[in-house]
Tab-separated table of C-alpha atoms in Angstrom:
chain	number	residue	atom	x	y	z
A	1	MET	CA	63.781	43.582	8.273
A	2	ASN	CA	60.987	43.811	10.981
A	3	LYS	CA	60.705	47.418	12.512
A	4	ILE	CA	60.678	48.467	16.227
A	5	LYS	CA	57.236	49.581	16.691
A	6	VAL	CA	57.101	52.731	19.582
A	7	LEU	CA	54.798	53.969	21.617
A	8	ILE	CA	55.523	57.901	23.140
A	9	GLY	CA	53.418	58.744	26.099
A	10	ASP	CA	54.902	62.505	27.294
A	11	ARG	CA	52.663	65.672	28.116
A	12	GLN	CA	55.086	67.797	26.880
A	13	PRO	CA	53.718	68.342	23.138
A	14	ALA	CA	57.531	69.983	21.899
A	15	PHE	CA	59.426	67.054	23.126
A	16	ARG	CA	56.938	64.459	22.319
A	17	GLU	CA	56.674	65.496	18.645
A	18	GLY	CA	60.103	65.963	18.430
A	19	LEU	CA	61.092	62.980	19.482
A	20	ALA	CA	58.190	61.122	17.566
A	21	ARG	CA	60.114	63.106	14.315
A	22	LEU	CA	63.143	61.805	15.156
A	23	VAL	CA	61.631	57.920	15.915
A	24	THR	CA	60.023	57.844	12.155
A	25	GLU	CA	63.946	59.723	10.658
A	26	ASN	CA	65.546	56.002	12.158
A	27	ARG	CA	64.915	53.389	9.316
A	28	ASP	CA	64.419	49.985	12.164
A	29	MET	CA	61.874	51.958	13.869
A	30	GLU	CA	58.021	52.712	13.154
A	31	LEU	CA	56.040	55.430	14.812
A	32	ILE	CA	52.944	53.727	16.266
A	33	GLY	CA	51.388	56.770	18.141
A	34	HIS	CA	52.154	59.671	20.846
A	35	THR	CA	49.871	60.177	23.150
A	36	GLY	CA	50.196	63.443	25.923
A	37	ASN	CA	48.568	60.976	29.195
A	38	GLY	CA	48.719	58.022	30.484
A	39	GLU	CA	45.234	56.791	30.058
A	40	GLU	CA	45.313	56.793	25.561
A	41	LEU	CA	48.953	55.504	26.343
A	42	ILE	CA	47.422	52.266	27.919
A	43	ALA	CA	44.538	52.271	25.176
A	44	LEU	CA	47.020	52.504	22.661
A	45	SER	CA	49.301	49.867	23.865
A	46	THR	CA	46.383	47.071	24.226
A	47	ARG	CA	45.720	48.053	20.303
A	48	TYR	CA	48.933	48.382	18.663
A	49	GLN	CA	50.847	46.276	20.922
A	50	PRO	CA	54.108	48.524	20.611
A	51	ASP	CA	58.024	46.692	21.476
A	52	VAL	CA	58.844	49.838	23.420
A	53	ALA	CA	57.309	52.645	25.206
A	54	VAL	CA	58.462	55.911	26.265
A	55	ILE	CA	56.783	57.253	28.651
A	56	ASP	CA	57.264	60.399	30.724
A	57	LEU	CA	56.696	59.720	34.425
A	58	ALA	CA	54.026	63.220	34.903
A	59	LEU	CA	51.633	61.928	32.810
A	60	PRO	CA	48.261	63.278	33.601
A	61	LYS	CA	45.063	60.529	34.048
A	62	ILE	CA	47.640	57.494	34.972
A	63	ASN	CA	50.924	58.831	35.838
A	64	GLY	CA	54.206	57.103	34.744
A	65	ILE	CA	54.715	55.151	37.362
A	66	GLU	CA	51.444	53.455	37.391
A	67	ALA	CA	51.059	53.483	33.768
A	68	THR	CA	54.207	51.401	33.610
A	69	ARG	CA	53.036	48.981	36.130
A	70	LYS	CA	50.019	48.690	34.010
A	71	LEU	CA	51.280	48.175	30.661
A	72	LYS	CA	53.809	45.449	31.937
A	73	ILE	CA	50.659	43.678	33.210
A	74	ILE	CA	49.030	43.513	30.107
A	75	LEU	CA	51.685	43.307	27.358
A	76	PRO	CA	54.459	41.172	29.736
A	77	SER	CA	57.063	41.828	26.453
A	78	THR	CA	56.985	45.406	25.592
A	79	SER	CA	59.856	47.076	26.955
A	80	VAL	CA	59.539	50.404	28.980
A	81	LEU	CA	61.651	53.302	28.491
A	82	VAL	CA	61.007	55.914	31.509
A	83	VAL	CA	62.507	59.422	29.895
A	84	SER	CA	61.483	62.224	32.614
A	85	ALA	CA	62.524	65.799	33.341
A	86	LEU	CA	62.965	64.482	37.042
A	87	ASP	CA	65.612	62.588	37.854
A	88	SER	CA	65.694	61.698	41.745
A	89	GLN	CA	66.615	58.506	42.760
A	90	ALA	CA	63.494	57.799	44.264
A	91	TYR	CA	62.001	58.097	40.651
A	92	ALA	CA	63.985	56.407	38.844
A	93	LEU	CA	64.080	53.280	41.772
A	94	SER	CA	60.112	53.626	40.766
A	95	ALA	CA	60.060	53.106	37.752
A	96	LEU	CA	62.305	50.409	37.769
A	97	ARG	CA	60.271	48.640	40.284
A	98	ALA	CA	57.349	48.972	38.208
A	99	GLY	CA	58.794	47.139	35.228
A	100	ALA	CA	61.149	49.957	33.346
A	101	ALA	CA	63.707	48.594	31.490
A	102	GLY	CA	65.509	51.904	31.433
A	103	PHE	CA	65.074	55.748	32.709
A	104	LEU	CA	66.971	58.574	31.281
A	105	THR	CA	66.512	62.450	31.827
A	106	LYS	CA	65.528	64.412	29.433
A	107	ASP	CA	68.167	66.528	29.056
A	108	THR	CA	69.590	62.779	27.324
A	109	PRO	CA	70.737	64.145	23.671
A	110	THR	CA	68.859	63.029	21.438
A	111	GLN	CA	70.549	60.181	19.889
A	112	ASP	CA	71.414	58.385	23.190
A	113	LEU	CA	67.903	58.488	23.348
A	114	ILE	CA	67.721	56.871	20.316
A	115	LYS	CA	69.915	54.073	20.931
A	116	ALA	CA	68.669	53.344	24.256
A	117	VAL	CA	65.256	52.331	22.436
A	118	ARG	CA	67.404	50.036	20.349
A	119	LEU	CA	69.122	48.152	23.855
A	120	VAL	CA	66.023	48.187	25.473
A	121	ASN	CA	64.052	46.388	22.689
A	122	ALA	CA	66.998	44.018	22.398
A	123	GLY	CA	66.290	43.254	26.450
A	124	GLU	CA	68.965	45.333	27.766
A	125	GLY	CA	68.471	47.916	30.629
A	126	ILE	CA	69.686	51.812	30.611
A	127	ILE	CA	69.907	54.228	33.590
A	128	GLU	CA	70.891	57.684	33.561
A	129	ARG	CA	74.750	57.634	34.228
A	130	ARG	CA	75.032	60.070	37.299
A	131	LEU	CA	71.843	58.160	39.119
A	132	GLY	CA	73.722	54.587	38.407
A	133	GLU	CA	75.910	54.601	41.143
A	134	ASP	CA	73.801	55.890	43.791
A	135	ILE	CA	71.109	52.966	42.759
A	136	ILE	CA	73.327	50.226	42.725
A	137	ARG	CA	74.202	51.328	46.701
A	138	ILE	CA	70.926	51.703	47.510
A	139	PHE	CA	70.114	48.104	46.220
A	140	ALA	CA	73.273	46.534	47.706
A	141	GLY	CA	71.815	48.085	50.633
A	142	GLN	CA	68.357	47.573	50.741
A	143	LYS	CA	69.113	44.160	52.507
A	144	GLU	CA	70.221	45.908	55.789
A	145	ILE	CA	67.516	49.045	55.734
A	146	ARG	CA	64.646	45.823	55.600
A	147	GLN	CA	65.753	44.676	58.541
A	148	GLY	CA	63.651	45.371	61.612
A	149	MET	CA	61.136	47.027	59.443
A	150	GLU	CA	58.095	44.528	59.153
A	151	LEU	CA	55.463	46.886	59.382
A	152	HIS	CA	52.035	45.105	60.098
A	153	PRO	CA	49.203	45.810	57.220
A	154	ARG	CA	47.589	48.530	58.895
A	155	GLU	CA	50.682	50.253	60.108
A	156	LEU	CA	51.589	50.550	56.267
A	157	GLU	CA	48.018	52.013	55.495
A	158	VAL	CA	49.210	54.785	57.996
A	159	LEU	CA	52.378	54.909	56.185
A	160	LYS	CA	50.728	55.343	52.776
A	161	SER	CA	48.297	57.958	54.316
A	162	THR	CA	51.206	60.088	55.638
A	163	ALA	CA	52.841	59.860	52.725
A	164	LYS	CA	50.066	61.307	50.918
A	165	GLY	CA	50.067	64.543	53.090
A	166	LEU	CA	47.158	63.305	55.501
A	167	ARG	CA	47.181	64.981	58.360
A	168	ASN	CA	46.490	62.357	61.476
A	169	LYS	CA	42.453	63.459	61.845
A	170	GLU	CA	42.246	62.681	58.542
A	171	ILE	CA	44.055	59.488	58.801
A	172	ALA	CA	41.592	58.453	61.225
A	173	ALA	CA	38.235	59.505	59.551
A	174	ALA	CA	40.059	57.545	56.226
A	175	LEU	CA	40.977	54.443	58.432
A	176	ASN	CA	38.172	54.623	60.426
A	177	ILE	CA	40.198	54.656	63.416
A	178	SER	CA	41.231	57.078	66.404
A	179	GLU	CA	43.706	59.512	66.313
A	180	ARG	CA	44.954	58.313	69.183
A	181	THR	CA	45.618	55.014	67.353
A	182	VAL	CA	46.893	57.085	64.134
A	183	GLN	CA	49.809	58.184	67.065
A	184	ALA	CA	50.471	55.115	68.271
A	185	HIS	CA	50.828	53.659	64.544
A	186	LEU	CA	52.821	56.242	63.647
A	187	SER	CA	55.183	56.120	66.925
A	188	ASN	CA	55.709	52.309	66.145
A	189	ILE	CA	56.429	53.049	62.520
A	190	PHE	CA	59.178	56.101	63.685
A	191	CYS	CA	61.047	53.170	65.874
A	192	LYS	CA	61.054	49.870	63.470
A	193	MET	CA	62.092	52.275	61.030
A	194	GLN	CA	65.185	54.924	63.331
A	195	VAL	CA	63.385	58.059	62.309
A	196	ASP	CA	62.543	60.842	63.864
A	197	SER	CA	59.631	62.799	61.791
A	198	ARG	CA	57.311	61.508	58.696
A	199	THR	CA	59.649	63.023	56.030
A	200	GLU	CA	62.205	60.624	57.317
A	201	ALA	CA	60.338	57.760	57.691
A	202	VAL	CA	58.750	58.188	53.775
A	203	LEU	CA	61.912	58.620	51.857
A	204	LYS	CA	63.607	55.736	53.742
A	205	ALA	CA	60.244	53.873	53.025
A	206	LEU	CA	60.477	54.959	49.169
A	207	ARG	CA	64.434	53.819	49.361
A	208	SER	CA	63.343	50.275	50.870
A	209	GLY	CA	60.585	49.990	48.665
A	210	TRP	CA	57.756	49.829	50.997
A	211	LEU	CA	56.153	53.048	48.889
A	212	ASP	CA	56.981	53.869	45.566
A	213	ILE	CA	55.857	57.468	43.733
A	214	ALA	CA	52.330	56.314	42.654
A	215	ASP	CA	51.801	56.607	46.899
A	216	LEU	CA	52.486	59.898	46.868
A	217	ARG	CA	49.863	60.924	44.799
């Protein structure tokens, strides 16, 4: 029997080591490594080529979203299961868009986590039940959300800078434009997205796919 090769990336030692022990207790699985940061996760993935990578969003050095994206480029056949303490719709959507096959929270019963590893290894998807209906509604409404939201490249750059919490002066310096131009871009963005504030713009951009969680860092 070919065992499922599992790699774990989680910044919390207790959770990481507990899940590692659980994996080794299952005869159909083989733990090939575990780490507390995204950089080492990518290195271990490249070296050992896991069947399933269980990834935490809050990884240091390379966050879970970016680690998922990089891993799927390097090893398309590896299935990613995100298991996170962060359970918002935006985080789940960003993980799925990055290539994750599943998204569960850390309060998921341990045996359900093991079942999820088997499911994503078999090519199936899984998502936290209480987030599922909201995610479906968001995907169903994406076409409508994107209508009238064709942002120009410079507007998207300004929006991404806004998502990082930069002020107009800082955005202007980063993009080598004037503060007045930044304000003009923001006005256009608000008009196109039909919002009244930076926060609303960022949230709507996350829901529509213009931004993901990596853009907030």
